[in-house]
Coordinates of C-alpha atoms and ligand atoms in Angstrom, one line a residue:
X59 CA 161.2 82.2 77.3
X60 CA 163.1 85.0 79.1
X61 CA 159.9 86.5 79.6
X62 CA 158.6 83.6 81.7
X63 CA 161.0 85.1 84.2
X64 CA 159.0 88.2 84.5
X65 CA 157.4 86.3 87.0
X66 CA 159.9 88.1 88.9
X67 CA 160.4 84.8 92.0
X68 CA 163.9 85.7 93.6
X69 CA 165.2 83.2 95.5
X70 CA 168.8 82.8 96.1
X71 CA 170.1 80.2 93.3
X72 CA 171.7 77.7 96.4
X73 CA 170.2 78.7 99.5
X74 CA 166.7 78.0 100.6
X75 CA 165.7 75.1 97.8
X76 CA 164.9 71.4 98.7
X77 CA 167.9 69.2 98.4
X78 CA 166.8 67.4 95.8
X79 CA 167.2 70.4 93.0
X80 CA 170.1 72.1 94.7
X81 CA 171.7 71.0 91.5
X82 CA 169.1 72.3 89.4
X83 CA 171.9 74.4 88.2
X84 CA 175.2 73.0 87.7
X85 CA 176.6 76.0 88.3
X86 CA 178.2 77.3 91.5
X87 CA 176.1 79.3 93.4
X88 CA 176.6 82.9 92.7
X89 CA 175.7 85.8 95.0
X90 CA 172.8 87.9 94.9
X91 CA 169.5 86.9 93.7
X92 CA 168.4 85.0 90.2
X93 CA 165.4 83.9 89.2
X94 CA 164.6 79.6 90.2
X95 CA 161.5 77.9 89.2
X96 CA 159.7 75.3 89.7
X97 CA 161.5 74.1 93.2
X98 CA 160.0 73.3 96.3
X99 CA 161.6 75.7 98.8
X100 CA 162.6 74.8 102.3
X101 CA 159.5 76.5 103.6
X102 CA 157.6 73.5 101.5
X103 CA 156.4 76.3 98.3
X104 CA 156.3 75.2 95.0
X105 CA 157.4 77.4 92.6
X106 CA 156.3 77.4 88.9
X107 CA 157.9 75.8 86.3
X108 CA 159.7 75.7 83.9
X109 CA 163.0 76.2 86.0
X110 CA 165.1 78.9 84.0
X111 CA 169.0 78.6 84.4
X112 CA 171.1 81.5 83.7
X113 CA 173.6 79.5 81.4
X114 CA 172.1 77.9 78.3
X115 CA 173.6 74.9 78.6
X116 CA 172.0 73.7 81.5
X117 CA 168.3 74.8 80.4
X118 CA 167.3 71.5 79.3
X119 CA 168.8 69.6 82.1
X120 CA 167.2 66.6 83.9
X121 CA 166.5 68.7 86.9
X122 CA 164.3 71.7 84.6
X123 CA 161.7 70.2 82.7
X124 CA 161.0 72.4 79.5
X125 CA 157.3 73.1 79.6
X126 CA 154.6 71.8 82.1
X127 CA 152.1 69.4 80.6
X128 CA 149.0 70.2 80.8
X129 CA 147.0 66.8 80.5
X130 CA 143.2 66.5 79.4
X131 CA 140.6 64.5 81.2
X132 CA 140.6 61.9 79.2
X133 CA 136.7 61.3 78.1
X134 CA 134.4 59.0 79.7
X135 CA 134.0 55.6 77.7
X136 CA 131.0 55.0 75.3
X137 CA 130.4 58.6 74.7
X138 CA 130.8 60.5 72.3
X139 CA 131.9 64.5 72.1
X140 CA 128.1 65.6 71.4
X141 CA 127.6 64.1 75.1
X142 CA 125.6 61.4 73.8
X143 CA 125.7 57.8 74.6
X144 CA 127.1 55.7 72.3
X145 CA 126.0 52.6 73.9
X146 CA 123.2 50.7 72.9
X147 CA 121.8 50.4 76.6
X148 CA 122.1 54.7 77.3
X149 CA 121.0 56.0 74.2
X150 CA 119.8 59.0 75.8
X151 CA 121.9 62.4 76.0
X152 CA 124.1 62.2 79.1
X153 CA 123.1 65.3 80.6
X154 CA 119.1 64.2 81.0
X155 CA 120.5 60.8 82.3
X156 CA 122.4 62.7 85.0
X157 CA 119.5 64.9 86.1
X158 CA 116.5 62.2 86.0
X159 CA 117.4 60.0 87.7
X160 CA 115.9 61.2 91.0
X161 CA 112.9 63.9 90.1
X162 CA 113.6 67.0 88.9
X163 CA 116.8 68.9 88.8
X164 CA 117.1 72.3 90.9
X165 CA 117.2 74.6 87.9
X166 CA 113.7 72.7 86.5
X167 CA 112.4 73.3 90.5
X168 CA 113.2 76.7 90.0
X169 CA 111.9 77.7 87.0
X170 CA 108.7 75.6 88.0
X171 CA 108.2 77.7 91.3
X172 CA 109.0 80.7 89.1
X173 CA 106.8 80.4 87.1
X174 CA 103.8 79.5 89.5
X175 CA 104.8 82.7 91.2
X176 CA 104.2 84.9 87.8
X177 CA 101.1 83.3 87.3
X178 CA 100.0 83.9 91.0
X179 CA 101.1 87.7 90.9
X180 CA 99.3 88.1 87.4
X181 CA 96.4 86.7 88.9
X182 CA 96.3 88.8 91.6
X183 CA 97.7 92.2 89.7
X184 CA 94.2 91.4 87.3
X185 CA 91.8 90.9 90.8
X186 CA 93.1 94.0 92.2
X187 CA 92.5 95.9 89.0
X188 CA 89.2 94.7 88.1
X189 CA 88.4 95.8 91.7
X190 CA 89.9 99.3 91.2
X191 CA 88.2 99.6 87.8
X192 CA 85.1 97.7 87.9
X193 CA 83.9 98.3 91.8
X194 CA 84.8 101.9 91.5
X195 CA 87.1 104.9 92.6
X196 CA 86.5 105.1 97.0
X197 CA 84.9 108.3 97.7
X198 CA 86.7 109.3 101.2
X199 CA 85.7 113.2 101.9
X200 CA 82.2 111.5 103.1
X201 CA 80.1 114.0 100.5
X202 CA 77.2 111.7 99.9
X203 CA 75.6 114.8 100.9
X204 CA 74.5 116.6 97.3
X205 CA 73.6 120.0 99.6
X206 CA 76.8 120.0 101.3
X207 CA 77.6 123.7 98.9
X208 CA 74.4 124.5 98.6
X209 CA 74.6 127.9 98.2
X210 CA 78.7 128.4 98.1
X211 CA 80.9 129.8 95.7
X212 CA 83.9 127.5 95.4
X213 CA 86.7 129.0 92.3
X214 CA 88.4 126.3 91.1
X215 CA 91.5 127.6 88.7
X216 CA 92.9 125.3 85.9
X217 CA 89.2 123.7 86.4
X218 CA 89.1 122.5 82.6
X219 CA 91.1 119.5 83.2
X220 CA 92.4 116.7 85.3
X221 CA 91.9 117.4 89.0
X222 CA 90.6 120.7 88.5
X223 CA 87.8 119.1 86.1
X224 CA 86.9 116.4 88.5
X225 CA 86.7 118.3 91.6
X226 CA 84.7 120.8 89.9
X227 CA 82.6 118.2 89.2
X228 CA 82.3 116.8 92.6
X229 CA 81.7 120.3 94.2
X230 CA 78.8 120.9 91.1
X231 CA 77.4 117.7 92.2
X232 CA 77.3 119.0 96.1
X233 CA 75.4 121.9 94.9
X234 CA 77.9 124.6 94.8
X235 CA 78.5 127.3 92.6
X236 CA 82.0 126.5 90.5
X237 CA 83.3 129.4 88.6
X238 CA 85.8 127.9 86.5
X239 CA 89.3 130.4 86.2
X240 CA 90.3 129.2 82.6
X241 CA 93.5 130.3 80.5
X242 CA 91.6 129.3 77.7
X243 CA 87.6 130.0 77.3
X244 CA 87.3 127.4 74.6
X245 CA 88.8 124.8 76.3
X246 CA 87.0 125.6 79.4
X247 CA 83.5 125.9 77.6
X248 CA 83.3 122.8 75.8
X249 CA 84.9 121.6 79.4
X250 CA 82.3 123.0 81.1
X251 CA 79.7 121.6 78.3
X252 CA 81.1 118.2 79.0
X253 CA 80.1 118.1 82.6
X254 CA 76.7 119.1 82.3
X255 CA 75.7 116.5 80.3
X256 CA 77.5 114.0 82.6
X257 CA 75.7 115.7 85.0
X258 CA 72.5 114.9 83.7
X259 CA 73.3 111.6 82.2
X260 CA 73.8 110.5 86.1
X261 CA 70.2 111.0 86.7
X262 CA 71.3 114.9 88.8
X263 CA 68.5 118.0 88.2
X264 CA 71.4 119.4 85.9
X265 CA 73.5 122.8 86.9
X266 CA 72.7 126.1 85.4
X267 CA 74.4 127.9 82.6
X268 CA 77.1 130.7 82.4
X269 CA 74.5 133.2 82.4
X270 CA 73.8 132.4 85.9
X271 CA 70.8 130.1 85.5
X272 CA 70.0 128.6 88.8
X273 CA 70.2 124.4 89.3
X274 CA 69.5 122.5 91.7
X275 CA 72.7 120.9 91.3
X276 CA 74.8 123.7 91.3
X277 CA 75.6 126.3 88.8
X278 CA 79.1 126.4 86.7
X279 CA 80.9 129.5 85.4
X280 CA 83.5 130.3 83.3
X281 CA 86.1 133.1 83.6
X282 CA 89.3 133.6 81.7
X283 CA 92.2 133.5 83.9
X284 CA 95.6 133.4 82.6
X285 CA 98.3 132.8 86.0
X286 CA 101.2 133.5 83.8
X287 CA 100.1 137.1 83.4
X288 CA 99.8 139.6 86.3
X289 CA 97.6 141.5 84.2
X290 CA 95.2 138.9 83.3
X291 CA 95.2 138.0 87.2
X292 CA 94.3 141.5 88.3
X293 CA 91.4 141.6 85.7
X294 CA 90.0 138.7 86.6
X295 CA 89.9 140.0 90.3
X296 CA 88.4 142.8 89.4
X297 CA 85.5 141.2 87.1
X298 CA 85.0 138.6 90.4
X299 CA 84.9 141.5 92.7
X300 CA 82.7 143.0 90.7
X301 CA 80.6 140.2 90.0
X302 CA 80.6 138.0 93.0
X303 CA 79.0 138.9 95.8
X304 CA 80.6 136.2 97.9
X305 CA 83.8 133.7 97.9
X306 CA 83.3 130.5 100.4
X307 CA 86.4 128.7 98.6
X308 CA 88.9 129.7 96.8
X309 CA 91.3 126.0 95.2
X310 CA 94.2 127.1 93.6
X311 CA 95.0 123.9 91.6
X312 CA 96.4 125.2 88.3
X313 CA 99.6 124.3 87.5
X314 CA 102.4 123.6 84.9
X315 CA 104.8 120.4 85.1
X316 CA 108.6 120.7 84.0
X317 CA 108.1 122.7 81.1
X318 CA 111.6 123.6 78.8
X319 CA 112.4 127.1 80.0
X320 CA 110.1 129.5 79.3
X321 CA 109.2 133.1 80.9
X322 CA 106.1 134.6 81.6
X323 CA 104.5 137.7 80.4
X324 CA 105.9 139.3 83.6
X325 CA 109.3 138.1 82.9
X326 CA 109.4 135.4 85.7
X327 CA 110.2 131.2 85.2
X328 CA 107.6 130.1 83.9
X329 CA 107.1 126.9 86.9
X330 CA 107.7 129.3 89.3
X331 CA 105.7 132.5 88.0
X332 CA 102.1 130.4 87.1
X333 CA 102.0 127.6 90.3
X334 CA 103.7 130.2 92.3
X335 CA 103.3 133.8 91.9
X336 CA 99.8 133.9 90.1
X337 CA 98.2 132.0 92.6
X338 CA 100.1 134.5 95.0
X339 CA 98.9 137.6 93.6
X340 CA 95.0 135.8 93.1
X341 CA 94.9 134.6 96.6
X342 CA 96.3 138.5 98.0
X343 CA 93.7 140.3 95.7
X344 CA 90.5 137.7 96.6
X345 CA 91.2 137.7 100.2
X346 CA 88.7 140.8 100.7
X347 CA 86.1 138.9 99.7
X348 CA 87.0 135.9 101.2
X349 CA 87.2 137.5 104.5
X350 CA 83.9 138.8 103.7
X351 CA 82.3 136.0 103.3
X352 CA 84.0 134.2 106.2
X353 CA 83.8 131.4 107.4
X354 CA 85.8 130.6 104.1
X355 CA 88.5 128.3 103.1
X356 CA 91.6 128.5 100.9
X357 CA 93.1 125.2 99.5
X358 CA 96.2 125.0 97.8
X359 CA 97.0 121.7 95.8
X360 CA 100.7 121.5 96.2
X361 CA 102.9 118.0 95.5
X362 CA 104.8 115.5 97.3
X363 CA 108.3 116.2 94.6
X364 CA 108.3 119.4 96.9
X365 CA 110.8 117.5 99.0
X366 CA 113.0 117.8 95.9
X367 CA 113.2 121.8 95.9
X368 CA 114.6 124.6 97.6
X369 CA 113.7 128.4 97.7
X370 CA 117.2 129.7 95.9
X371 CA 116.2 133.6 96.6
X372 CA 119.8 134.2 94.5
X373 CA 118.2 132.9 91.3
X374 CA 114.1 132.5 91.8
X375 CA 114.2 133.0 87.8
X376 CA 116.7 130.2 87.1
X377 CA 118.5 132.3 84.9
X378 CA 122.0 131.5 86.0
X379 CA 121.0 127.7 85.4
X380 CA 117.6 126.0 84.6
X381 CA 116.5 122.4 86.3
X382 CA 112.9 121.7 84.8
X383 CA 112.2 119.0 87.8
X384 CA 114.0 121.1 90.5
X385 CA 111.8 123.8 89.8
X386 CA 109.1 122.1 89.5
X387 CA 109.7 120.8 92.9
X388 CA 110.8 124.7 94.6
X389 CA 107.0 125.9 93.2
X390 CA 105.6 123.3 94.9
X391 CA 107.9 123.8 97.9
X392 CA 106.9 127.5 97.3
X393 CA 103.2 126.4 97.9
X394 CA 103.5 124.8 100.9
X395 CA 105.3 127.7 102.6
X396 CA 102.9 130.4 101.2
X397 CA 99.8 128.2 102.8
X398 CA 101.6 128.3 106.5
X399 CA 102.5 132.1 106.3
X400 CA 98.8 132.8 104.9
X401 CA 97.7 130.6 107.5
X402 CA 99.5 132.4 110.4
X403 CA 98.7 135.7 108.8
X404 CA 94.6 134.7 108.7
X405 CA 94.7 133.8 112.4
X406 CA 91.2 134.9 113.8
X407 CA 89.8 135.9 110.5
X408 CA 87.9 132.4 110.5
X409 CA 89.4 132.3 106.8
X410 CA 91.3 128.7 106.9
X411 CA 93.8 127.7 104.8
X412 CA 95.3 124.3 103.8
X413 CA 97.8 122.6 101.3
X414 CA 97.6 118.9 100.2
X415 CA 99.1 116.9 97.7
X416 CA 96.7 114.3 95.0
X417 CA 98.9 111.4 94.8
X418 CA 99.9 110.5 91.3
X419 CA 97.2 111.3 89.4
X420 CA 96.4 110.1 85.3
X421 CA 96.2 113.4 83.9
X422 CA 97.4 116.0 81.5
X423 CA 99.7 117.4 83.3
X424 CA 103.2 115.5 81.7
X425 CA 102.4 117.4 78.2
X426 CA 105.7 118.4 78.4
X427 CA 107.4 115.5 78.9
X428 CA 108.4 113.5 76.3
X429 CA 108.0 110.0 76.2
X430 CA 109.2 107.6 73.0
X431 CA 106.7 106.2 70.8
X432 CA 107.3 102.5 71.5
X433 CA 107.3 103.4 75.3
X434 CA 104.1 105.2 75.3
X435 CA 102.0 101.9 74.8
X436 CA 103.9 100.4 78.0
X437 CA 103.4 103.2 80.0
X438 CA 99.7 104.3 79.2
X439 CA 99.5 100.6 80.9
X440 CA 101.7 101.0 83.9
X441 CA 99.6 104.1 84.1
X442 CA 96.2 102.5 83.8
X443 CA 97.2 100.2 86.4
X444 CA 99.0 102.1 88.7
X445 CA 97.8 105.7 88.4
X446 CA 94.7 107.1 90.6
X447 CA 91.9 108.8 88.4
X448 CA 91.1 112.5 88.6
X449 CA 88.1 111.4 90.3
X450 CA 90.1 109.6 93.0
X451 CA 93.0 112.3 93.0
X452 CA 90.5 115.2 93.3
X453 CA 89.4 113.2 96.9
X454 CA 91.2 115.6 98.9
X455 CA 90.8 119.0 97.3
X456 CA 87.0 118.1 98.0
X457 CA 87.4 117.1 101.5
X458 CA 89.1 120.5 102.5
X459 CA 86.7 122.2 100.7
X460 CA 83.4 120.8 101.7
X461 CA 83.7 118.4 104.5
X462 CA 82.9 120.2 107.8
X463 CA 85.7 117.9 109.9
X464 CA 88.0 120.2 109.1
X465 CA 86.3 123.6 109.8
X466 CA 88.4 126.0 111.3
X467 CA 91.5 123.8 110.7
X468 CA 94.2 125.9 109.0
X469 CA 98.0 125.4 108.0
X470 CA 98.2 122.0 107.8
X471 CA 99.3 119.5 104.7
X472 CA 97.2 116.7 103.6
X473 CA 97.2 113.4 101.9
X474 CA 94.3 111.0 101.1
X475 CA 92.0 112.9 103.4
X476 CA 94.3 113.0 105.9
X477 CA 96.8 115.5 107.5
X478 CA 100.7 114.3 107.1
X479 CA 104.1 115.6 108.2
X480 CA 106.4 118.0 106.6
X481 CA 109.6 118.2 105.7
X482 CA 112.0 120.7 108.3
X483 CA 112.0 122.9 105.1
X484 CA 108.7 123.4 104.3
X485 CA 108.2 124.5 108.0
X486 CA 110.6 127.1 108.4
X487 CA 108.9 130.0 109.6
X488 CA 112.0 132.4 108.2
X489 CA 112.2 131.7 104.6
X490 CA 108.3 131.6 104.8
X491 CA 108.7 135.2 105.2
X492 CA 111.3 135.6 103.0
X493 CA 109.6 134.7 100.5
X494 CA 106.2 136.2 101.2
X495 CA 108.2 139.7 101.1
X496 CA 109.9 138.7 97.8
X497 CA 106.7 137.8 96.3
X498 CA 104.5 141.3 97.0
X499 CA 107.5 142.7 95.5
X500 CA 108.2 140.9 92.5
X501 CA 104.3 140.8 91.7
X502 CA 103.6 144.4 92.5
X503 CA 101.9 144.3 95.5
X504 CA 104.5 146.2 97.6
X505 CA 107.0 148.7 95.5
Ligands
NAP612 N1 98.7 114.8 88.2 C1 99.5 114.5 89.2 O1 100.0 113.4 89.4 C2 99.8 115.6 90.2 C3 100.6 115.3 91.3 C4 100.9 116.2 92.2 C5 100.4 117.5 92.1 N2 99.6 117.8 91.0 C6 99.1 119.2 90.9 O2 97.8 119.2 90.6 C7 97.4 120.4 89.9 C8 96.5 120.1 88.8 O3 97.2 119.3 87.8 P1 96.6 118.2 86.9 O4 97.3 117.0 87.2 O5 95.1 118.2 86.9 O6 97.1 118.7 85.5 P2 96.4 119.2 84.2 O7 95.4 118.2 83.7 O8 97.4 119.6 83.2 O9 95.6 120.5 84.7 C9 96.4 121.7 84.9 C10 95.4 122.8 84.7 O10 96.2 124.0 84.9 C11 95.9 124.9 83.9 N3 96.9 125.9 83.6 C12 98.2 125.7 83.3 N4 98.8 126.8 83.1 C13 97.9 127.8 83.4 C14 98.0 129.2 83.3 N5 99.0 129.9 83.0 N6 96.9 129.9 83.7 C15 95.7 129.3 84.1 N7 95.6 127.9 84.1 C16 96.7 127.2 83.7 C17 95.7 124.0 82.7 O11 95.0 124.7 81.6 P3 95.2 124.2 80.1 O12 94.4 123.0 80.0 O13 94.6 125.4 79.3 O14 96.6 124.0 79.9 C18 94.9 122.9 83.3 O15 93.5 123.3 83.4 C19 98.7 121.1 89.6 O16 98.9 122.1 90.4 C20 99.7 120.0 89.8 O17 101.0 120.5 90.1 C21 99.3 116.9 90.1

C-alpha cells in the first residue's frame, strides 16, 4: 500500500484541501509536506485515491475509502457474451445488426473501393505491358536508314552481350562494319553466330564473316580484348592498327557491375581498372586512327549511379576500404569526366566525343549480385515488367553513333536520345585533369 504513495502528490496535510476532508486525518496538522489522496484541493483538483494517512489507525476511516471501485458496464439485455442476440426477434449477431441497418459500413466501403482500385491498376499495368511487349520496343535514333554506316567501322567493346550485343546489331543492320572487342573469343563467336542468323531470319542480305567477307548488311568481326589487362589492350591496338585501315566509331560500352573485390592483372580495382582505365588506355592508343579517319566519333556509355561516386585520388585502388556500389558509381563518374577532358582536348580535330547513360537495362550485367532463390522468381517479373530491353537500352549508343543530328556535337551527356544535365561534379574542369594525368601515369602512357 505504501507504494501507492510513490505517486509522490505533496500537499500540505491541512492547508489547501476542500473543507469537507480537512478531517480526512484526525490528526493535527503537522508541518512540512505528507502525502494526501484522493481530495479535491482548493484549486478544484482531484487527487487519486485511496487517501493514505500517516497513522494506521485512521487508514480505514469514513473519510479514505480503501480502494476505488472500478465498475463494469453492465451488459446490454437479451444478449449474450458471444454478442449474439438472445431474443427471438434479433437472432442475428449484434455487430451486423449495427452496421446494416443503413448500407454499408465504412470499412466494407473501403475495402470495396480498394479493391476496384487493384483491379483498375492490374488492368492497366497488363494494357501497358502488352503494349511494351506486343507493339514493340520505340526505335528513337531515327535509323530506318539500313545505309546510314555503309561503309564505317564502328568497335563496339564488351559487344557479346546486353547493350553491347544489341547495338552491334543495330549498327550491323545500318550497314556498318562491327568489330566486336571480346574478353572471350568463344563467347563472342557463337555471339557473333547468333546475330547472323537473326540477321537473316529478319529477311536482311546477311553480314559477312570474320574473314572479312563483304555483306550488304554489314560485316561483323571478332577481336579478343581483355580491359582488365594493359597488355591485352596494347595488343589489340596494335593488331587494329595493323589491320584497320580506318576507325569512324569507337563505343566503349564494356563494363563490370559491383563485383567482390578483385584486382586486375595490372594490379588496379577491378571496377575501376576495366570500365575506367582500359577504356582509357584503348581510347589514347586508337585515337591516331580515329583522327585519321575523321570526321569520327567516340561514345562512352557511362550510368546515372555516377551521382553516387567520387574520384578519391588518396585510394583510386580501394585498398584502404572497398565499397562495391561506390565504386561502381566513381568509374562511372570516372567516365563522364574522361569524355569532357577528351572532348576539350579533341577541339578542332572534328573527332567528337560523348557519354550517355541506357536507363536500366535487362541484362547480364548484375552476375555478381546475388539475389535469393525465392526472390529471383519476383524479380525476373518486376524486371520483365519494368526493365527496358537491350534493344531499347542500346537506343542511345546508336543515336550518337549513327544519327547525323549530332555531328560535330562533342562533350555532352545523354539520355533517351537526348542531352541531359550533370551533376557540379562531373563538370569540374580540375579533377578532370586530375585524373586524366593520374591515368597516363598509372597505365603507362606517361612515366
Ligand atoms: N544494364 C544496365 O542497366 C546498365 C545501366 C547503366 C549502365 N550500364 C552500362 O552499360 C554497359 C554494358 O553493360 P550491359 O548492361 O550490357 O552488361 P553485360 O550484359 O554484362 O555486358 C557487359 C560486357 O562487358 C564485357 N566485359 C566485362 N569485363 C570485361 C573485360 N575485362 N574486358 C572486356 N570486356 C569485358 C562483358 O564480357 P563477358 O560477357 O565476357 O563478361 C560483356 O560483354 C556497361 O558499361 C554498364 O556499366 C548498364
Amino acid at each position: 500500500m505504501y507504494g501507492i504513495c510513490k505517486l509522490k502528490i505533496f500537499i500540505r496535510h491541512s492547508h489547501g484541501v476542500d473543507p469537507r476532508y480537512s478531517g480526512a486525518c484526525a490528526h493535527p496538522p503537522r508541518s512540512g509536506w505528507r502525502p494526501l489522496h484522493g481530495v479535491t484541493t482548493t484549486q478544484g483538483a482531484v487527487l487519486p485515491q485511496p487517501i493514505r494517512c500517516p497513522r494506521k489507525e485512521n487508514y480505514k476511516s469514513q473519510y479514505a475509502p480503501r480502494r476505488p471501485v472500478r465498475r463494469r458496464k453492465a451488459a446490454p439485455q437479451n444478449s449474450s457474451r458471444a454478442g449474439v442476440s438472445l431474443s427471438p426477434w434479433r437472432a442475428r449477431p449484434l455487430r451486423k445488426s449495427r452496421a446494416g441497418a443503413g448500407g454499408p459500413s465504412a470499412p466494407a466501403a473501403m475495402a470495396l473501393v480498394a479493391t476496384v482500385a487493384a483491379l483498375l491498376a492490374a488492368l492497366g499495368g497488363a494494357l501497358w505491358l502488352a503494349a511494351r511487349r506486343f507493339v514493340g520496343p520505340s526505335v528513337r535514333h531515327g535509323g530506318g536508314d539500313s545505309g546510314l554506316m555503309h561503309g564505317k567501322t564502328v568497335l563496339i567493346t564488351g559487344a557479346n552481350s546486353g547493350l553491347g550485343r544489341a547495338t552491334a546489331a543495330e549498327l550491323l543492320r545500318l550497314g556498318a562494319r562491327v568489330i566486336m572487342g571480346c574478353r572471350d573469343r568463344a563467347r563472342a563467336e557463337e555471339a557473333a553466330g547468333q546475330l547472323r542468323r537473326e540477321l537473316r531470319q529478319a529477311g536482311g542480305p546477311g553480314p559477312g564473316s570474320d574473314a572479312g567477307e563483304a555483306g550488304e548488311a554489314g560485316e561483323l568481326v571478332v577481336k579478343e580484348l581483355d580491359l582488365a589487362s594493359l597488355r591485352s589492350v596494347r595488343a589489340f591496338c596494335q593488331e587494329m592498327l595493323q589491320e584497320e585501315p580506318r576507325l569512324d566509331v569507337l563505343i566503349n560500352n564494356a563494363g563490370i557491375f559491383q563485383c567482390p573485390y578483385m584486382k586486375t592483372e595490372d594490379g588496379f580495382e577491378m571496377q575501376f581498372g576495366v570500365n575506367h582505365l582500359g577504356h582509357f588506355l584503348l581510347t589514347n592508343l586508337l585515337l591516331g586512327l580515329l583522327k585519321s579517319s575523321a570526321p569520327s566519333r567516340i561514345v562512352v556509355v557511362s550510368s546515372k549511379l555516377y551521382k553516387y561516386g567520387d574520384i578519391n585520388f588518396e585510394d583510386l585502388n580501394s585498398e584502404q576500404s572497398y565499397n562495391k556500389s561506390f565504386c561502381y558509381s566513381r568509374s562511372k563518374l570516372a567516365n563522364i569526366l574522361f569524355t569532357r577532358e577528351l572532348a576539350r582536348r579533341l577541339e578542332g580535330t572534328n573527332v567528337t566525343v560523348n557519354v550517355l547513360h541506357p536507363g536500366i537495362v535487362r541484362t547480364n550485367l548484375g552476375r555478381h549480385i546475388h539475389i535469393p532463390l525465392l526472390v529471383k522468381p519476383l524479380f525476373n517479373l518486376v524486371s520483365w515488367a519494368f526493365f527496358k530491353t537491350p534493344v531499347e537500352g542500346a537506343q542511345t549508343s546508336v543515336y550518337l553513333a549513327s544519327s547525323p543530328e549530332v555531328e560535330g556535337v562533342s562533350g555532352k551527356y545523354f539520355g533517351d536520345c537526348k542531352e541531359e544535365a550533370l551533376l557540379p561534379k562531373a563538370m569540374d574542369e580540375s579533377v578532370a585533369r586530375k585524373l586524366w594525368d593520374i591515368s597516363e601515369v598509372m597505365v603507362g602512357i606517361l612515366k
